[in-house]
Tab-separated table of C-alpha atoms in Angstrom:
chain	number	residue	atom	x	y	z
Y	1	UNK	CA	89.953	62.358	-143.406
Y	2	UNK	CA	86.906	61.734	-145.694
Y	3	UNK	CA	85.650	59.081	-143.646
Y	4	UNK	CA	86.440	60.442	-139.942
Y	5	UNK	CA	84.371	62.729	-141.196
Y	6	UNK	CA	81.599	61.016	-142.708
Y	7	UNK	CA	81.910	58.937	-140.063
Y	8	UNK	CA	81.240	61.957	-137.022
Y	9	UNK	CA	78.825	62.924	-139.362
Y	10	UNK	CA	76.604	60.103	-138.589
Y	11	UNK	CA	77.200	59.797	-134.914
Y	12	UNK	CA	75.853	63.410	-134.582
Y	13	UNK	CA	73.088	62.926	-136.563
Y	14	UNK	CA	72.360	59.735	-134.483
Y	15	UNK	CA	73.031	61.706	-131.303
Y	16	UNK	CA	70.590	64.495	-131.628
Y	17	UNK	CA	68.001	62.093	-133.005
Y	18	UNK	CA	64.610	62.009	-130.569
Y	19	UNK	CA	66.112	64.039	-127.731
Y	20	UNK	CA	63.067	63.644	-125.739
Y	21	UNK	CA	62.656	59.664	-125.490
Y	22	UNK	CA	61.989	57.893	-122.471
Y	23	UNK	CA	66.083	56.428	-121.552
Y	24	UNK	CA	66.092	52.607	-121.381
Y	25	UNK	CA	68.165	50.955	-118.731
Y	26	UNK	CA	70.526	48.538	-119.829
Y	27	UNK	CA	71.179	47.212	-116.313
Y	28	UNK	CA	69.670	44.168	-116.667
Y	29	UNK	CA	71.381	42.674	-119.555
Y	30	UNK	CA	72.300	39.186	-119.090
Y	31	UNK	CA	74.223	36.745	-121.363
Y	32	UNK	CA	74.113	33.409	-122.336
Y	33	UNK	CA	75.162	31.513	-119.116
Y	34	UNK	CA	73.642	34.241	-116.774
Y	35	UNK	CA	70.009	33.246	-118.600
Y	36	UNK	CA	70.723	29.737	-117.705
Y	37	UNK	CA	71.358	30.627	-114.310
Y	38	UNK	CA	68.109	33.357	-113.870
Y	39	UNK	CA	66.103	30.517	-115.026
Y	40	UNK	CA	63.091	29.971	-112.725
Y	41	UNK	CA	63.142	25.563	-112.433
Y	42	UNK	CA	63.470	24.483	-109.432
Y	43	UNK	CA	65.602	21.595	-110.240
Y	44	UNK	CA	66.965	19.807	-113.892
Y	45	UNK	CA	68.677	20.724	-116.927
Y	46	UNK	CA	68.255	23.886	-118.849
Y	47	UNK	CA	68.989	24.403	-122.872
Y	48	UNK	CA	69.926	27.057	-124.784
Y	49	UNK	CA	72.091	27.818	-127.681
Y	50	UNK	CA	73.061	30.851	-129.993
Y	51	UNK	CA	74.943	30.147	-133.745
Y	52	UNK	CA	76.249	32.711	-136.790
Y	53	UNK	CA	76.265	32.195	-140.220
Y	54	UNK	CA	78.598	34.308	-142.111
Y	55	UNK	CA	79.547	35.810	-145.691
Y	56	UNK	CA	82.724	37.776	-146.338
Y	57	UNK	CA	83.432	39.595	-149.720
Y	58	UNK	CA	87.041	41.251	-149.695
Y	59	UNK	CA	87.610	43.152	-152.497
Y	60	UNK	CA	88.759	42.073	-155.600
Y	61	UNK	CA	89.083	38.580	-154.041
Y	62	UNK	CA	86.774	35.361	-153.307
Y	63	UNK	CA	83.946	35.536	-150.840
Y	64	UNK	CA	84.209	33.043	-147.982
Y	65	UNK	CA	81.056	31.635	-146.907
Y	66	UNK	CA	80.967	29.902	-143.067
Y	67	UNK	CA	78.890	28.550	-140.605
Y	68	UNK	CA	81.342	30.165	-138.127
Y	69	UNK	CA	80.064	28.792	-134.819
Y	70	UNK	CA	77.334	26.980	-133.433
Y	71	UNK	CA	77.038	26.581	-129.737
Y	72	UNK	CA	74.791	24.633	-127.429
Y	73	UNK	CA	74.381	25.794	-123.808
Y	74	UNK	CA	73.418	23.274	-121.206
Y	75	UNK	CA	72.905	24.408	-117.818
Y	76	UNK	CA	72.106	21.861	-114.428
Y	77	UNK	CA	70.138	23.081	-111.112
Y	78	UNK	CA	71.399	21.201	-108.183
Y	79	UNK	CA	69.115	22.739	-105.541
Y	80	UNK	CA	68.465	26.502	-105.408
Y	81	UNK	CA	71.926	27.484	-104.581
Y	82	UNK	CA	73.900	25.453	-106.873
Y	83	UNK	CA	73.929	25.382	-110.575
Y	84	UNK	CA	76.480	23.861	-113.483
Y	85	UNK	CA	76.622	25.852	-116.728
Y	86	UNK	CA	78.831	24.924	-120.119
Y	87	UNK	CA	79.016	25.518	-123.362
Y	88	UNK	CA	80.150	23.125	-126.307
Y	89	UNK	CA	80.797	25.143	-129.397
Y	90	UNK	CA	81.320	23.680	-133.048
Y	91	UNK	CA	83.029	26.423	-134.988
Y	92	UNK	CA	83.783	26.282	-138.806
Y	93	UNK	CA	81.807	23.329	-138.953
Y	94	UNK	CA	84.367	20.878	-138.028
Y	95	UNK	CA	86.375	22.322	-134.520
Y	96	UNK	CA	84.772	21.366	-131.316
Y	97	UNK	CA	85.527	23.590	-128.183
Y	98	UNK	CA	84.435	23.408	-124.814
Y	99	UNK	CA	83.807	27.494	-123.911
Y	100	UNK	CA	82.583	27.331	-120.211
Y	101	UNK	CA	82.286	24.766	-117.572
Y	102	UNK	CA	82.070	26.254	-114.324
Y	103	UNK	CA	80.033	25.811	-111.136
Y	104	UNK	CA	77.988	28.339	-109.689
Y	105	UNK	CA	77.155	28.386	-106.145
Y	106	UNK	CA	74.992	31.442	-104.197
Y	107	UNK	CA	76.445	31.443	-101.063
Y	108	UNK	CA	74.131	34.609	-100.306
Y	109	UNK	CA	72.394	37.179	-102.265
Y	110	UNK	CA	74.061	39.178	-104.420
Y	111	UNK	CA	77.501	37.053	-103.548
Y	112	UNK	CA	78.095	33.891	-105.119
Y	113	UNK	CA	81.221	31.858	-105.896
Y	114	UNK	CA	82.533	30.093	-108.726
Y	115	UNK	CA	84.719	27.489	-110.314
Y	116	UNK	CA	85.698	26.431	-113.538
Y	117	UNK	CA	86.772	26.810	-117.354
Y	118	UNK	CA	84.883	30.903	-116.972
Y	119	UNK	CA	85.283	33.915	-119.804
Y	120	UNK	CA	88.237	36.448	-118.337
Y	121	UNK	CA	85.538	39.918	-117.710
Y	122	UNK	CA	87.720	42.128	-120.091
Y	123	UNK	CA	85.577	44.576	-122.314
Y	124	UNK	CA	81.986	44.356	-123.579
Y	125	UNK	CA	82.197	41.189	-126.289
Y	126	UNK	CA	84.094	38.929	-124.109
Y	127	UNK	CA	81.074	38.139	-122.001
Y	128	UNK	CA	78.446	39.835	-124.317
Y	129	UNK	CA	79.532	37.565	-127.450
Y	130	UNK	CA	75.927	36.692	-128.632
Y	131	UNK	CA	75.289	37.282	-132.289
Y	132	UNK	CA	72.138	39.327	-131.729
Y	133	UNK	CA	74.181	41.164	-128.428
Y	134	UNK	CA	76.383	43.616	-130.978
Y	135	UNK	CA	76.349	45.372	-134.173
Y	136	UNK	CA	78.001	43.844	-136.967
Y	137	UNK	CA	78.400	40.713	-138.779
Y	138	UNK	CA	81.719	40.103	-137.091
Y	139	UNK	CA	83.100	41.136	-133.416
Y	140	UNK	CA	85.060	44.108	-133.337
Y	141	UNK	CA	88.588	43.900	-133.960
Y	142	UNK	CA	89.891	44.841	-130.674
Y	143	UNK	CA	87.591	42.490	-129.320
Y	144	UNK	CA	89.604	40.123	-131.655
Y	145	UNK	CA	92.905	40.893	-131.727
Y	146	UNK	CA	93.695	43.190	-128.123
Y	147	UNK	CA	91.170	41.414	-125.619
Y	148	UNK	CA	91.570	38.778	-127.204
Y	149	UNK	CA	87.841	36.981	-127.582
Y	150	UNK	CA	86.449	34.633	-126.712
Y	151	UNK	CA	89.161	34.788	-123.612
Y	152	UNK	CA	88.386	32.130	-121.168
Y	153	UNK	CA	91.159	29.895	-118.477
Y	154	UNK	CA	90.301	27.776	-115.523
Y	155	UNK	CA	90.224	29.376	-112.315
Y	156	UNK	CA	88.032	30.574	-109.320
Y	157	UNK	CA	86.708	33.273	-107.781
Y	158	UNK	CA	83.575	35.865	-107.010
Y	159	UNK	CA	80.539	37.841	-108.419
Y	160	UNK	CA	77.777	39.218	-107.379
Y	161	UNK	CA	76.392	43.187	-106.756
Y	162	UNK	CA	76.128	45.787	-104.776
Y	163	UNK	CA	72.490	47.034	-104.916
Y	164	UNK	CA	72.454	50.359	-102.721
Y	165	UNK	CA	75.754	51.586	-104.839
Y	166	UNK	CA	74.804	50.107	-108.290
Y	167	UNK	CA	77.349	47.954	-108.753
Y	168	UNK	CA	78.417	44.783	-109.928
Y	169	UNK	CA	81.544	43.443	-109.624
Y	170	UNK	CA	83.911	39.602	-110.424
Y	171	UNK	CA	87.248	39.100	-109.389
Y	172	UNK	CA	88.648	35.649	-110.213
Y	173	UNK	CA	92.240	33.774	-109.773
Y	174	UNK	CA	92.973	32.392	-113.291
Y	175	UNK	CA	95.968	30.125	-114.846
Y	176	UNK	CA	97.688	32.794	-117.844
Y	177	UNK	CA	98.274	32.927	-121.225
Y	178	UNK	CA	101.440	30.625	-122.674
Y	179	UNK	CA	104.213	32.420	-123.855
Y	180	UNK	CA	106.558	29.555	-125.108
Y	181	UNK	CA	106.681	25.951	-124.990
Y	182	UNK	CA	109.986	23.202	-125.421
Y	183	UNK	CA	110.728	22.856	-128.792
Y	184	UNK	CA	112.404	19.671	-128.891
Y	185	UNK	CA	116.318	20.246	-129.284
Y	186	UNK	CA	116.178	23.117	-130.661
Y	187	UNK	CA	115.324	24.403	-127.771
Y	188	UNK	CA	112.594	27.208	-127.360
Y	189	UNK	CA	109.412	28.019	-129.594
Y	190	UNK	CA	107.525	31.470	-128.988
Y	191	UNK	CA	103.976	31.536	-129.243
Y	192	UNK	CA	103.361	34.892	-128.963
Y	193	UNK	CA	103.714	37.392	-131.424
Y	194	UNK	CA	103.595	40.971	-132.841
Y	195	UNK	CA	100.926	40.370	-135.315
Y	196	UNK	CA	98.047	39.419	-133.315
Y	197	UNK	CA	99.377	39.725	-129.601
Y	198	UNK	CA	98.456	37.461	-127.169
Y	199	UNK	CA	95.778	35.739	-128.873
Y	200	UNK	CA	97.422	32.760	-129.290
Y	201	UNK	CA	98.975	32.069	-126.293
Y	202	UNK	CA	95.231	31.069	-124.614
Y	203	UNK	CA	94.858	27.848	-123.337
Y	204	UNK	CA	90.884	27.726	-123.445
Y	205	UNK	CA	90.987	25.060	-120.878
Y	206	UNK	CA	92.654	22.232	-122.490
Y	207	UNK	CA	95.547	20.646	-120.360
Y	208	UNK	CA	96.578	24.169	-119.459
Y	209	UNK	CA	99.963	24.529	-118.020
Y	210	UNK	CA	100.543	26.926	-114.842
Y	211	UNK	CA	103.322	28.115	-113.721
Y	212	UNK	CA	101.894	31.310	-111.587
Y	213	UNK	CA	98.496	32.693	-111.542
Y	214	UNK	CA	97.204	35.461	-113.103
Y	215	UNK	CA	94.341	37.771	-111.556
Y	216	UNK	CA	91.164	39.354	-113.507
Y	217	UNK	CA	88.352	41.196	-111.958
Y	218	UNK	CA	85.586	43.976	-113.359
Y	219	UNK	CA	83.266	46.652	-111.873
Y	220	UNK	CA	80.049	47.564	-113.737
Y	221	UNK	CA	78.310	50.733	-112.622
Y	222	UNK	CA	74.403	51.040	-113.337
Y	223	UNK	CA	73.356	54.159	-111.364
Y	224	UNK	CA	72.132	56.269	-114.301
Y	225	UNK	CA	69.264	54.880	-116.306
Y	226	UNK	CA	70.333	53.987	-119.787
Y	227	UNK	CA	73.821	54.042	-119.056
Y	228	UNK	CA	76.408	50.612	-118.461
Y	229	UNK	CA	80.175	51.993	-117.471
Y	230	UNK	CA	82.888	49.567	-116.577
Y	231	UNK	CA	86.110	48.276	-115.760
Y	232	UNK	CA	88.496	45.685	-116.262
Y	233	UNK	CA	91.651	44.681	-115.134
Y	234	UNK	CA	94.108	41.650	-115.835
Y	235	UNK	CA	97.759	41.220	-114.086
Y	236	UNK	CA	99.821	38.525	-113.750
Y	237	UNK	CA	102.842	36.592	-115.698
Y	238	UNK	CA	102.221	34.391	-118.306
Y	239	UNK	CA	103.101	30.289	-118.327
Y	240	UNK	CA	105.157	28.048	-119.848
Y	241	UNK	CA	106.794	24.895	-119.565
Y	242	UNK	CA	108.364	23.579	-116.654
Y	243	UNK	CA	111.839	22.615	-117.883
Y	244	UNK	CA	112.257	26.334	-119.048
Y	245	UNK	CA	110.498	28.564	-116.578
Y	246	UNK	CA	113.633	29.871	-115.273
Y	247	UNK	CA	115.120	30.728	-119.017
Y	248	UNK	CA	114.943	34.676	-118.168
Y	249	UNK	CA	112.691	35.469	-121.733
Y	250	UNK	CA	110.683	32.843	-121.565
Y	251	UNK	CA	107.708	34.622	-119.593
Y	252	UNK	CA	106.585	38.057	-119.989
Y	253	UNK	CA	104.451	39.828	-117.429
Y	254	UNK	CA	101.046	41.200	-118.305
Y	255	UNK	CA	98.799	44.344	-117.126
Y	256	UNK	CA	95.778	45.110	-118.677
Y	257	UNK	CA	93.183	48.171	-118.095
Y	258	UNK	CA	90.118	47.993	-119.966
Y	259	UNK	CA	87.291	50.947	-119.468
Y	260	UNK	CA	83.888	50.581	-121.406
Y	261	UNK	CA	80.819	52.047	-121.440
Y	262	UNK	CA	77.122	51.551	-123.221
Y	263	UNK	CA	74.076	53.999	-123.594
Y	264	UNK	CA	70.761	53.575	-124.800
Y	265	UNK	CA	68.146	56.211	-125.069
Y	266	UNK	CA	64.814	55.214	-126.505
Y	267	UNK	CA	65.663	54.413	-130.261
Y	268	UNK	CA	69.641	55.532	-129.811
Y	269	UNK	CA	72.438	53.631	-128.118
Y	270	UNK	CA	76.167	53.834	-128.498
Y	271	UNK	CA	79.159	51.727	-126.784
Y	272	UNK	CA	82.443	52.172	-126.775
Y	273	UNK	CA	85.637	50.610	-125.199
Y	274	UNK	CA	89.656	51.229	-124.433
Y	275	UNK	CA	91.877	48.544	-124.260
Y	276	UNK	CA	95.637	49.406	-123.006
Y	277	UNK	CA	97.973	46.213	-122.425
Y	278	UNK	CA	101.932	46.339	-120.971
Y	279	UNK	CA	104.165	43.658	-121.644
Y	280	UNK	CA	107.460	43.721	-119.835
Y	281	UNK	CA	110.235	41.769	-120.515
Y	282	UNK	CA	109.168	41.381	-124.356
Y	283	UNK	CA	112.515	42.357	-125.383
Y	284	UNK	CA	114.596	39.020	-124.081
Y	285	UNK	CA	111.445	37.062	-125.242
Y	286	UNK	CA	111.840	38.305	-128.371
Y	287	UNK	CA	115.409	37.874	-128.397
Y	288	UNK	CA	114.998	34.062	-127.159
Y	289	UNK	CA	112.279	33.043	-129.721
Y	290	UNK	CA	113.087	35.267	-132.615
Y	291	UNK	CA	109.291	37.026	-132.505
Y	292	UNK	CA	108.371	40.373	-132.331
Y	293	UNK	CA	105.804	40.728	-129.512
Y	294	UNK	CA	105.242	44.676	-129.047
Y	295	UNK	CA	105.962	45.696	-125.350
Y	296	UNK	CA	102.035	47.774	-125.529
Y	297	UNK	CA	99.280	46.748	-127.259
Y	298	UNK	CA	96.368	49.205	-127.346
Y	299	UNK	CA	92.697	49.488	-129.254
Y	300	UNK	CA	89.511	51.287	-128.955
Y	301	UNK	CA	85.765	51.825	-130.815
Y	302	UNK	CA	83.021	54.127	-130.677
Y	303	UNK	CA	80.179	53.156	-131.765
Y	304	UNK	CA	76.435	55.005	-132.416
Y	305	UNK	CA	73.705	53.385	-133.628
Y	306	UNK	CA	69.739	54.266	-134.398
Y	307	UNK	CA	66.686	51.885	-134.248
Y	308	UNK	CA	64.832	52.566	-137.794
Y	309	UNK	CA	61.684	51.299	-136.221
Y	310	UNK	CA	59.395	52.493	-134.095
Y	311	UNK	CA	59.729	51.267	-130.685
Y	312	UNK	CA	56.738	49.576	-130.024
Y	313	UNK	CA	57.130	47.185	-132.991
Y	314	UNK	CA	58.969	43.994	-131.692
Y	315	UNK	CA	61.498	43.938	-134.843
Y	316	UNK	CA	64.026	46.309	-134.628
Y	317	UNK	CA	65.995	47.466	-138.173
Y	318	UNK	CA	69.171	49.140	-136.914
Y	319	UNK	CA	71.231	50.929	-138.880
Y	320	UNK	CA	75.110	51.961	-136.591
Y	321	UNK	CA	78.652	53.147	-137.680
Y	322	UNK	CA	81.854	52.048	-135.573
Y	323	UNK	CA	85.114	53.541	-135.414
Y	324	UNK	CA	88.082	51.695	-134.450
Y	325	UNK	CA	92.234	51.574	-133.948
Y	326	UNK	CA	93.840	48.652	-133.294
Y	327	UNK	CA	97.898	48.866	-132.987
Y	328	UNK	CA	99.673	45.363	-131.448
Y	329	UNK	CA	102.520	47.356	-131.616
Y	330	UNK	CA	101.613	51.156	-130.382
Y	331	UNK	CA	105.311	50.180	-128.379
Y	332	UNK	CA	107.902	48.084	-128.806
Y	333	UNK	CA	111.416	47.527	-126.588
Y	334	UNK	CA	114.610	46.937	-127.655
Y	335	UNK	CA	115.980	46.552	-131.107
Y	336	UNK	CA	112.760	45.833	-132.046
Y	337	UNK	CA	111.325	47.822	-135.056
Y	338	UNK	CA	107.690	49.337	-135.404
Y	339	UNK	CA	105.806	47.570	-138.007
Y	340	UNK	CA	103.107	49.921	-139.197
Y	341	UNK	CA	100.913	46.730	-140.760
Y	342	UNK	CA	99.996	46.279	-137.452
Y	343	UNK	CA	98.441	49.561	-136.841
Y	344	UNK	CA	94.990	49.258	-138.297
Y	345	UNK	CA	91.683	51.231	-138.677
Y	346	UNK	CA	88.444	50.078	-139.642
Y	347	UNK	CA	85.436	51.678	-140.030
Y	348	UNK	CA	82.376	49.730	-140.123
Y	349	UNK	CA	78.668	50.798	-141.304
Y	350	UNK	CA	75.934	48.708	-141.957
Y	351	UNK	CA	72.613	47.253	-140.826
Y	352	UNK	CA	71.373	44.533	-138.370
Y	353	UNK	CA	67.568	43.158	-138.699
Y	354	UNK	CA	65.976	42.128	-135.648
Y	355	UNK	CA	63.101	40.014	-137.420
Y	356	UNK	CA	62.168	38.164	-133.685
Y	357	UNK	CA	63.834	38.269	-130.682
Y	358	UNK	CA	66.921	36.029	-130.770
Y	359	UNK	CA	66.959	36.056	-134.781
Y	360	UNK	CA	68.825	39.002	-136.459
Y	361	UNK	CA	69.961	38.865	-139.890
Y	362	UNK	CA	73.207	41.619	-140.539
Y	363	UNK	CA	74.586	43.303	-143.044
Y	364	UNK	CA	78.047	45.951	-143.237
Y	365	UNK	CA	80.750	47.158	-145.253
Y	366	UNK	CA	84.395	47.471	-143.975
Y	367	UNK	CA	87.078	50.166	-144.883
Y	368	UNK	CA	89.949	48.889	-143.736
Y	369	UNK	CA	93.974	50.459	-143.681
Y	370	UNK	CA	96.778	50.816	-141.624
Y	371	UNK	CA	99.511	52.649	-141.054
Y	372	UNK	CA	101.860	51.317	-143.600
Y	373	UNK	CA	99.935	51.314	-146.785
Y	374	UNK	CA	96.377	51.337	-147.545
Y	375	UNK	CA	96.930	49.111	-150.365
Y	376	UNK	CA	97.746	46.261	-147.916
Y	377	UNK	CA	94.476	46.132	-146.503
Y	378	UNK	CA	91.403	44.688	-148.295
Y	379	UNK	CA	87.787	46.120	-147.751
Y	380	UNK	CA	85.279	44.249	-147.509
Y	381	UNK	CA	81.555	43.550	-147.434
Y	382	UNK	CA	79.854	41.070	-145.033
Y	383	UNK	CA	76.310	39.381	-144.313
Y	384	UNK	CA	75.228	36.783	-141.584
Y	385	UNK	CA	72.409	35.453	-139.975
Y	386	UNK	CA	72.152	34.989	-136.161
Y	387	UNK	CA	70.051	33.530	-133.609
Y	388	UNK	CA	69.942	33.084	-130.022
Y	389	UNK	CA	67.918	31.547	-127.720
């Protein structure tokens, strides 16, 4: 209760802070591929890049020290209409991953079409996954665990906006997570699981198995100066292999609603995001493979944060607090029992030093629990370094 409290504490103090700034709008804000695409060449390659360096302390344990991704964006103008974008990411030093490959084409303004390895628009960090884009040396956990980021599949589909009702809006045909795979004689192996959800089941592009699509699509609302609302949805079934598609288990079928919303006002801002996931048929899947996938999986943050600074200076030192409650198993079907490890809570407070656009250097503390015993759960203090450009 101490820190809930602490913790509304700050976001009031935050809130009330310079009630009469000018409100920013946050309409505009673009990420990595989208810059590629805005840029103003008529034809050739683009370059960008973004990369995070990262220290975490758990308590009473060894700090890890990582160079935890480093991506380089390359983007290609065909003509005015017709653009490649990907991105080739190196993470922990020694992983390489392809994170986007698509082509973009403008078939008119405000409506354009596109095909490709593309991020699934679920949430704020799934698209918005830049270091210097959120608070915090490390994503948020739902981002992590629930969404789960970075989420991207192969498919196709549309974007674009709707200028005269302030909208912007994607709706794209993917292939789905993979829920099991043949395991030799033995016969079935599970990929999913209760701990961490879905997370492992995506197949990020590489020889990706479909057995049934899956559908995705968002709505952004920018009406109101300084405020961002959206939201997400995801349905479909997931995938597996061929020879075992019709083992009744061996799929599960997916919805996913995901609401957000961002605010800045002058010096303020403050985000914040629901996640809600059903999973049916998790109990003969768990049956089948011997995991326990939970039948919901829910999460949400708030998150305030102030601007130090003043606002004409071009660094920005900004100090936030986020509050958030992950569960992968807020249900469960069957037999299957609750595990309270996987209800968590973390509150995170800390710093992040904008010392030049695209550079911020981050620092935070973590308390950590969850619903089973505090004692399982280790605290911890981070730092990183981030750039963008």
């Amino acid at each position: 209760m101490k820190k809930i409290s602490l913790l509304f504490s700050i976001l009031i103090m935050l809130t009330f802070s310079n009630l009469q700034a000018q409100l920013d709008s946050i309409s505009q804000q673009i990420n990595g591929a989208q810059r590629l695409i805005s840029t103003n060449i008529n034809k050739g390659v683009t370059i960008g890049g973004y990369g995070e360096i990262t220290y975490n302390q758990p308590e009473n344990s060894n700090g890890e020290l990582d160079v935890q991704r480093l991506v380089l964006l390359l983007g290609y103008k065909f003509s005015d209409k017709v653009q490649f974008v990907t991105e080739i990411e190196f993470e922990h030093v020694k992983e390489v991953y392809i994170e986007q490959a698509f082509v973009n084409y403008n078939v008119a303004a405000n409506f354009n079409v596109r095909g490709g390895l593309m991020l699934v628009p679920m949430g704020i960090v799934n698209e918005y996954h830049e270091p210097t884009t959120f608070n915090g040396t490390e994503r948020p956990s739902v981002d992590n665990v629930i969404v789960p980021t970075t989420w991207r599949e192969i498919g196709i589909g549309v974007n674009g906006r709707l200028p005269n009702m302030n909208l912007g809006y994607q709706a794209y045909i993917f292939n789905g997570f993979k829920s099991s795979e043949v395991n030799g004689e033995e016969g079935i192996n599970g990929i999913l699981k209760g701990s961490n959800g879905l997370r492992s089941g995506r197949q990020k592009g590489a020889q990706s198995t479909m057995s049934s699509p899956t559908f995705a699509g968002k709505i952004d609302y920018y009406g109101i100066q300084g405020l961002r609302l959206g939201a997400s949805g995801y349905f479909g079934n997931t995938q597996t292999d061929h020879e075992i598609e019709t083992i009744d288990g061996s799929t599960i079928g997916i919805t996913m609603l995901g609401p957000d919303a961002r605010y800045n006002y002058h010096r303020f801002s403050a985000r914040g995001q629901f996640i809600y996931a059903s999973l049916s048929d998790t109990d003969a899947y768990n049956v089948i493979t011997g995991n326990d996938l939970g039948s919901v999986l829910q999460g949400w943050y708030l998150e305030g944060a102030y601007n130090l600074l003043p606002q004409k200076n071009k660094q920005k030192l900004v100090a936030f607090t986020r509050y958030e409650n992950y569960n992968t198993h807020a249900d469960v079907a069957g037999n299957l029992v609750k595990n309270g490890a996987y209800d968590r809570t973390e509150i995170t407070t800390g710093l992040s030093y904008h010392i030049a656009p695209g550079v911020v250097v981050k620092g935070d503390y973590q308390f950590r629990d969850n619903a089973l015993s505090q004692d399982t759960v280790k605290d911890r203090l981070n730092f990183g370094i981030g750039v963008w450009f």
